[in-house]
Coordinates of C-alpha atoms in Angstrom, one line a residue:
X753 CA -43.3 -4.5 -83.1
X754 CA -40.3 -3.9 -85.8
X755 CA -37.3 -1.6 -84.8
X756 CA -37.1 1.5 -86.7
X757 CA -35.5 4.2 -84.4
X758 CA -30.9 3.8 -84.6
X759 CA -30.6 6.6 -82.0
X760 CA -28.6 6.2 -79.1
X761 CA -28.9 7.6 -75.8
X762 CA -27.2 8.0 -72.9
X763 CA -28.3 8.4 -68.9
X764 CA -25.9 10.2 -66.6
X765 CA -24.4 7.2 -63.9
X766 CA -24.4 9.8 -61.3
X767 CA -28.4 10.5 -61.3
X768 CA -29.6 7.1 -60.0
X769 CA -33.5 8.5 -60.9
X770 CA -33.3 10.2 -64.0
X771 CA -36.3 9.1 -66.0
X772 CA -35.9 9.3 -69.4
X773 CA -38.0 8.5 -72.4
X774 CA -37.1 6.3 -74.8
X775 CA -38.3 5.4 -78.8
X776 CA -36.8 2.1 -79.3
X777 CA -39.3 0.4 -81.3
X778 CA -41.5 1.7 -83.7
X779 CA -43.5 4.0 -82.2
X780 CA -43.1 3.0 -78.3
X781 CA -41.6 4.8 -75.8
X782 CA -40.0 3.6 -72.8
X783 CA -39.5 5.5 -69.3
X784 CA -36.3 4.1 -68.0
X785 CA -35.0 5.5 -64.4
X786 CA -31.2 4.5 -64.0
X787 CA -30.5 0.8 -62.6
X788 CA -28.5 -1.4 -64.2
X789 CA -31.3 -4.0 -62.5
X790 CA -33.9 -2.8 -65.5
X791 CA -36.1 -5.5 -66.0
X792 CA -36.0 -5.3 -69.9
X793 CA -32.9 -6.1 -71.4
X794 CA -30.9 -5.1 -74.1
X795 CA -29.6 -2.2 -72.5
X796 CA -25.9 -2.1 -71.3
X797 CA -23.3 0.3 -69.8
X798 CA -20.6 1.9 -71.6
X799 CA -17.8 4.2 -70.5
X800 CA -17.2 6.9 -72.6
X801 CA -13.9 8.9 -73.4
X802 CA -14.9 11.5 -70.9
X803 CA -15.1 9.0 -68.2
X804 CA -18.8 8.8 -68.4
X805 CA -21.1 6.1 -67.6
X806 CA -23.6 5.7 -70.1
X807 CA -26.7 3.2 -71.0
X808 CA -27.3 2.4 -74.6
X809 CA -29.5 -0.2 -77.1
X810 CA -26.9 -2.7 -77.2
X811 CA -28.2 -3.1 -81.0
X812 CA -30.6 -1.4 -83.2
X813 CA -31.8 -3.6 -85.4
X814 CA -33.5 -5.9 -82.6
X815 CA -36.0 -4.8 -81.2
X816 CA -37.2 -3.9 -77.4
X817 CA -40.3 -5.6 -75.9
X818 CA -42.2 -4.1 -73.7
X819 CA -45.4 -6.2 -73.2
X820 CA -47.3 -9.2 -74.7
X821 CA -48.2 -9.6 -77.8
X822 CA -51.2 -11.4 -78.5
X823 CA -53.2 -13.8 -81.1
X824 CA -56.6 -14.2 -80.4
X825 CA -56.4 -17.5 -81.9
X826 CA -53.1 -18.9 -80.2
X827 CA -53.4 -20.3 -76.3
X828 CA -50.4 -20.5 -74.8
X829 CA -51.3 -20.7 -71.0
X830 CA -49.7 -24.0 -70.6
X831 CA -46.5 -22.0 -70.4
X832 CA -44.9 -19.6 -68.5
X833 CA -43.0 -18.1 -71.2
X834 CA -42.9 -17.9 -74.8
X835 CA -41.8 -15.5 -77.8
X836 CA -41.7 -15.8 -81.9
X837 CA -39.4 -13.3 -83.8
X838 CA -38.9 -12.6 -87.0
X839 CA -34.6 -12.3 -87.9
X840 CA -35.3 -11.1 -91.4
X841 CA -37.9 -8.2 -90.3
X842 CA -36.7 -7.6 -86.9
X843 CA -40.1 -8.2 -85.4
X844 CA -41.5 -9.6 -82.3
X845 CA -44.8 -11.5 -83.6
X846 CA -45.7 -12.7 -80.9
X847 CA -44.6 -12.1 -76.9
X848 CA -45.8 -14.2 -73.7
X849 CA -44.1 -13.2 -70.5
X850 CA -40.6 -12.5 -72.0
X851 CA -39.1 -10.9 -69.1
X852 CA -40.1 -13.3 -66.5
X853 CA -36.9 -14.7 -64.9
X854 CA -36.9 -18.5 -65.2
X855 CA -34.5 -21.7 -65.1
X856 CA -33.2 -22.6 -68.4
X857 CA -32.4 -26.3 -68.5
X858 CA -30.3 -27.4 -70.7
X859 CA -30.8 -24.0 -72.9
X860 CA -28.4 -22.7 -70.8
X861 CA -25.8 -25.1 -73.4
X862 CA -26.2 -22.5 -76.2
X863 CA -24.6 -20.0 -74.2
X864 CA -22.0 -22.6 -73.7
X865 CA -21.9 -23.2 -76.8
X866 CA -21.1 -19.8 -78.2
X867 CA -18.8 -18.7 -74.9
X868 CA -16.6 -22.1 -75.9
X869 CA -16.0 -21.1 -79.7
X870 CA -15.4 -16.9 -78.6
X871 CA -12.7 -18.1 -76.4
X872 CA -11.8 -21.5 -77.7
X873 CA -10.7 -23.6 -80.8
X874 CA -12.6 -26.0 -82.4
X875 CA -9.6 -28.4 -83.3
X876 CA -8.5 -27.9 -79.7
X877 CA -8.0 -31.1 -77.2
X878 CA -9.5 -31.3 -74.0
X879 CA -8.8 -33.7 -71.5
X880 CA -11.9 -34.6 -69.1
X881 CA -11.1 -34.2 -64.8
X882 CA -13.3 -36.3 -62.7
X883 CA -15.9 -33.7 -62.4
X884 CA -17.2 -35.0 -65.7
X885 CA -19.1 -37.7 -63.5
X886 CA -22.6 -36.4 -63.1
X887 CA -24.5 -37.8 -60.0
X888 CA -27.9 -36.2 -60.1
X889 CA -31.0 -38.3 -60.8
X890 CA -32.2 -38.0 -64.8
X891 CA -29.3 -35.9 -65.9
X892 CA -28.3 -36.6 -69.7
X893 CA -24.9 -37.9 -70.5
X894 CA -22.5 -40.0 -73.0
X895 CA -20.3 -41.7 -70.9
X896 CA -17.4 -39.8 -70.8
X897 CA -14.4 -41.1 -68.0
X898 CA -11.7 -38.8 -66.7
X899 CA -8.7 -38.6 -68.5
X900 CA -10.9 -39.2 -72.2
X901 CA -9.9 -36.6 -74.6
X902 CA -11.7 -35.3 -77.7
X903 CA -11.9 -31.8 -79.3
X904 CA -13.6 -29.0 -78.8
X905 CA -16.2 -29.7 -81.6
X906 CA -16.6 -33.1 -80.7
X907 CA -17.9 -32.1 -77.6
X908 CA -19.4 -29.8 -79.3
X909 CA -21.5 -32.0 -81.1
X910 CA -22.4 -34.2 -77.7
X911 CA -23.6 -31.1 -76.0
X912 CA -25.8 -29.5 -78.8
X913 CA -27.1 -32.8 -80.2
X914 CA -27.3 -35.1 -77.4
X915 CA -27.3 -32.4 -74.4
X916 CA -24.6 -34.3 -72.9
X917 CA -24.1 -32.6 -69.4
X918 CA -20.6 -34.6 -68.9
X919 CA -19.6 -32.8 -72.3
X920 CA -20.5 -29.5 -70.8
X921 CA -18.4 -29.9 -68.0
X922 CA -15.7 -30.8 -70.2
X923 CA -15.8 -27.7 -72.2
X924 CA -15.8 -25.4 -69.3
X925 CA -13.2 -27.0 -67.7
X926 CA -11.1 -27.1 -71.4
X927 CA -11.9 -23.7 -72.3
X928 CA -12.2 -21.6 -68.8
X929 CA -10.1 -23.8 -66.7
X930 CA -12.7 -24.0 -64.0
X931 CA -16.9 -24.9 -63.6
X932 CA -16.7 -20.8 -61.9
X933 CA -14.3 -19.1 -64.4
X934 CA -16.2 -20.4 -67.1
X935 CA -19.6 -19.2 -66.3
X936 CA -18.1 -16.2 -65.4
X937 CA -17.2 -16.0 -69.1
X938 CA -20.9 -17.0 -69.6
X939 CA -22.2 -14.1 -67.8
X940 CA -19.9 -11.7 -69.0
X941 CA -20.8 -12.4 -72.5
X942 CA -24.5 -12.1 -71.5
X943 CA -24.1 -8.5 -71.0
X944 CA -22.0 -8.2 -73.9
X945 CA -24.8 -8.9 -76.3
X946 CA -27.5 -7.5 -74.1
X947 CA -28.6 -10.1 -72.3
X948 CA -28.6 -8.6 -69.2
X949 CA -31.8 -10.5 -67.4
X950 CA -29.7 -13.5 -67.4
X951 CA -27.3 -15.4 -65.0
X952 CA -25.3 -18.6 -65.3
X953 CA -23.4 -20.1 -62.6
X954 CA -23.2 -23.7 -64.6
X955 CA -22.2 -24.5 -68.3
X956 CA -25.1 -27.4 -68.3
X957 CA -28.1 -26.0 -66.8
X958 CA -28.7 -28.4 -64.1
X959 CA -30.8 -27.0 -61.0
X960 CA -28.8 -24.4 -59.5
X961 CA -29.4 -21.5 -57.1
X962 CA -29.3 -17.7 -59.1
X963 CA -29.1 -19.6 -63.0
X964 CA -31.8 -18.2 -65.0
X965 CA -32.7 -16.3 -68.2
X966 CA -35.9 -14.7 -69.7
X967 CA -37.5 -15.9 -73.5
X968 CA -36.4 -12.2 -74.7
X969 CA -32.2 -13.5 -73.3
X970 CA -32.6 -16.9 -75.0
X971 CA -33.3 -15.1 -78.1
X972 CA -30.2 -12.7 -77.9
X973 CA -28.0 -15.6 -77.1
X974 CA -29.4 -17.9 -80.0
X975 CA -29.3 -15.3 -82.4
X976 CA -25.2 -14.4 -81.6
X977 CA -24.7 -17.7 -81.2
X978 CA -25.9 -18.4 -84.9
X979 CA -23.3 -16.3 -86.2
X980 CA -21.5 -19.6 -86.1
X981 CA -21.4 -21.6 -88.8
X982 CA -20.5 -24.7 -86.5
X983 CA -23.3 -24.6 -84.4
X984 CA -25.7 -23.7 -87.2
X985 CA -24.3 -26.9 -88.8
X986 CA -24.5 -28.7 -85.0
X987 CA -27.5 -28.0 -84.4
X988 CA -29.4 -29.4 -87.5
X989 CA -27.7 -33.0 -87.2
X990 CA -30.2 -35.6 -86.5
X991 CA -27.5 -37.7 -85.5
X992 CA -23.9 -37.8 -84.8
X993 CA -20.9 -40.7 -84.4
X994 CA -17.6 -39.8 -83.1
X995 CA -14.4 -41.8 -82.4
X996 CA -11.9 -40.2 -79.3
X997 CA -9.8 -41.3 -77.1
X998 CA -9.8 -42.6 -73.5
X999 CA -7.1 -42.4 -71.3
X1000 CA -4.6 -45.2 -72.5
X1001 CA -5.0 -44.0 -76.0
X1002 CA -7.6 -46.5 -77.5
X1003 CA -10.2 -45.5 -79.2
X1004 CA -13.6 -44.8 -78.1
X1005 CA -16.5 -44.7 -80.6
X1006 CA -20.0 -43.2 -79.9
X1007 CA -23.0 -42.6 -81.4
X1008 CA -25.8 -40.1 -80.2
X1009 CA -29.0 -39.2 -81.4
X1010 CA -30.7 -35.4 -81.3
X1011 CA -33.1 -34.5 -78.7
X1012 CA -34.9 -32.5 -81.1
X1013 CA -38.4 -34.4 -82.3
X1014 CA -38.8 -32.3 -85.2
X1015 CA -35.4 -33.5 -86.1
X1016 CA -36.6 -36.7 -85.1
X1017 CA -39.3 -37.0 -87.5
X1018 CA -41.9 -37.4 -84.4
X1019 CA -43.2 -34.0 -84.2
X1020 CA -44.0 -32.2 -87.5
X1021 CA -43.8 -28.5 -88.0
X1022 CA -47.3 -26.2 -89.9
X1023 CA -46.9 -26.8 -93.4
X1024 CA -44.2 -24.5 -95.5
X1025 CA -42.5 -24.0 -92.0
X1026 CA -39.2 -26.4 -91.6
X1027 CA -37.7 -26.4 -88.9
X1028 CA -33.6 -25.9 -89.3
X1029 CA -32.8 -27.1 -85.2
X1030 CA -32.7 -25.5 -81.9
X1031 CA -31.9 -27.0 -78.4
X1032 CA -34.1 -28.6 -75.4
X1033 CA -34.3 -28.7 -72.0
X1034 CA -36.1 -30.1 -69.8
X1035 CA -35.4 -30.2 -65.4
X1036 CA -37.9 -30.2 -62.8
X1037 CA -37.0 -26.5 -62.2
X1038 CA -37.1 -26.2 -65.5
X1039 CA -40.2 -28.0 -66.8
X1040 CA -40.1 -28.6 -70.6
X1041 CA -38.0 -25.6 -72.5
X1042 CA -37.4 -25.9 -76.6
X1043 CA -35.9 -23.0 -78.5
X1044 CA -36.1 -23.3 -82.4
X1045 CA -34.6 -22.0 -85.4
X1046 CA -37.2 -22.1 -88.2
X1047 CA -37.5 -20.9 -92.0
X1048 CA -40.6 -20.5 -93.7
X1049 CA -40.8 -21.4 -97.7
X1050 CA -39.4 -18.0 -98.8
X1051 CA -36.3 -18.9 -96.7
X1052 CA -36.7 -16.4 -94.1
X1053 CA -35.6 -17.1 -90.5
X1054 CA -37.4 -17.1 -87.2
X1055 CA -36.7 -17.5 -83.8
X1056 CA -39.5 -19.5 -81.4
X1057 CA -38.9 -19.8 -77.7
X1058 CA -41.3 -21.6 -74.9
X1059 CA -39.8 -21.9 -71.2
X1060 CA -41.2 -24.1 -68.6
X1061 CA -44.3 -25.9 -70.5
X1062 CA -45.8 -28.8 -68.2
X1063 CA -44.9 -31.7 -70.2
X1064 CA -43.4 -32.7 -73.7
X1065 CA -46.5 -33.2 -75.6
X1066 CA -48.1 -29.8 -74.4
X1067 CA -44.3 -28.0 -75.2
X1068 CA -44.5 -29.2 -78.9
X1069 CA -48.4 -28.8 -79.6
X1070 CA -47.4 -25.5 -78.1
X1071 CA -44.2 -24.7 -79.8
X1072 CA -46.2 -25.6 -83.3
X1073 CA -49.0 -23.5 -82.7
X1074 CA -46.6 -20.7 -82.0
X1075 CA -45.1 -21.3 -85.8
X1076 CA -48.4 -21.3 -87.0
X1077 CA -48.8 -17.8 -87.0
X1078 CA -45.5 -17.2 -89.3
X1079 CA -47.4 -16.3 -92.1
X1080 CA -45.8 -17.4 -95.7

């Protein structure tokens, strides 16, 4: 399904059931009735110079999904949700479920990720509160004490690589000034780029009441978030060690490893596929999440998503299957 169509359109705010039919995609058309509750995303609401409201593509060169799409050979009902898309050809190869609403994990961290760097500074300090103590059971973390200090892309680096949760509260805190104004800054920049089947009320992606995205959001957000070269850099480190400093002024040194197992070396990608990095997740909610940035041996880039697999080893057999069908 490859985007050919750059027309815009627009849908009068004041005629809540105007259907109107859209070409998008290719050859698809869409029948779209005013609501800015539209299950498929990608569409957002602009105010004109004449005061009125109007609903465009928030891009054309992505393209608009607006059912499966299948391999006969690929299984992928171990998972609730799952998508491959090609950046260089701006087409969905393959499409499970992409606008089913589901909790993100620690996904939700690119969004953080990408919210801190729009509206922060890398070389920036921030100073953890004592909300950077994490009390629920199995959440990932590095340690860090109130009144610690590091910059912004230190933490960074602990929240991407390790999917430090205490880092993520950090960064919100640092760059938003609160847990609430931050993922208001989250969800704000959701709509901004289209992603408008999403909601965030955490920067960490710890089971919450009303946080959730769909495969098709995770892809917006990765793909604007890889408009940064410091979290395409980030997010292929294996490994990363860090000095900072605690709240007398000494020096703190850690070392973290990725939770990536292609980056690992323990998982392998298909052959001529390698696999650049991405970000996991995994919560009870949740189940096993992996979103991947991928190249195959001509250098062109791809996008995988799987949300909520059962367990690790069916979310990587998975996740490699799905880059099986890049063909080289």
């Amino acid at each position: 399904m490859r985007c050919i169509n750059n027309r815009f359109f627009s849908l009068s705010i004041s005629t809540v059931l105007l259907g109107s039919i859209l070409t998008g995609c290719g050859s698809t058309s869409y029948e779209m009735a005013y609501s800015p509750d539209y299950p498929v995303s990608s569409y957002r609401i602009a105010v004109s110079e004449e005061a009125v409201d109007t609903a465009a593509p928030f891009a054309a060169d992505l393209c608009v999904v607006d059912g499966d799409v299948v391999a006969d050979d690929l299984d992928l009902s171990r998972v609730s949700s799952a998508a491959l898309f090609s950046l260089s050809a701006n087409e969905t190869i393959l499409a499970k479920n992409v606008y089913e609403k589901l909790a993100p994990a620690s996904l939700t961290k690119i969004m953080t990720a990408l919210v801190a760097l729009k509206y922060g500074s890398p070389d920036e300090v921030l100073t953890a509160s004592a909300n950077v103590k994490i009390t629920e059971s199995g959440a990932q973390t590095v340690g860090i004490k109130e009144g610690d200090q590091m910059t912004l892309t230190q933490a960074l680096h602990l929240l991407l690589i390790n999917s430090a949760n205490d880092a993520a509260v950090m960064i919100a805190e640092g760059v938003g000034g609160s847990i609430e104004g931050f993922s208001e800054l989250m969800n704000q920049e959701a709509k901004e780029i289209g992603a408008t089947n999403s909601n965030f009320v955490n920067p960490h992606g710890l089971t919450a009441d009303n946080h959730y995205v769909t495969a098709y959001d995770m892809y917006l957000i990765f793909n604007a978030a890889l408009e940064y070269d410091l979290i395409n850099e980030i997010i292929s480190m294996p490994s990363y060690t860090t000095v900072y400093k605690d709240k007398n002024g000494n020096d703190k040194e850690i070392s973290v490893n990725t939770t990536n197992l292609y980056l690992q070396g323990e998982k392998n990608a298909p052959d001529a596929i390698t696999v650049i990095g991405g970000k996991t997740g995994t919560t009870n909610a949740a189940g096993h999440c992996l979103i991947i940035l991928s190249r195959d041996s001509a250098g062109k880039p791809y996008i995988s998503v799987i949300l909520r697999a059962d367990d690790k080893d069916i979310l990587y057999q998975d996740m490699t299957d799905l880059l099986s069908e890049i063909k080289n």
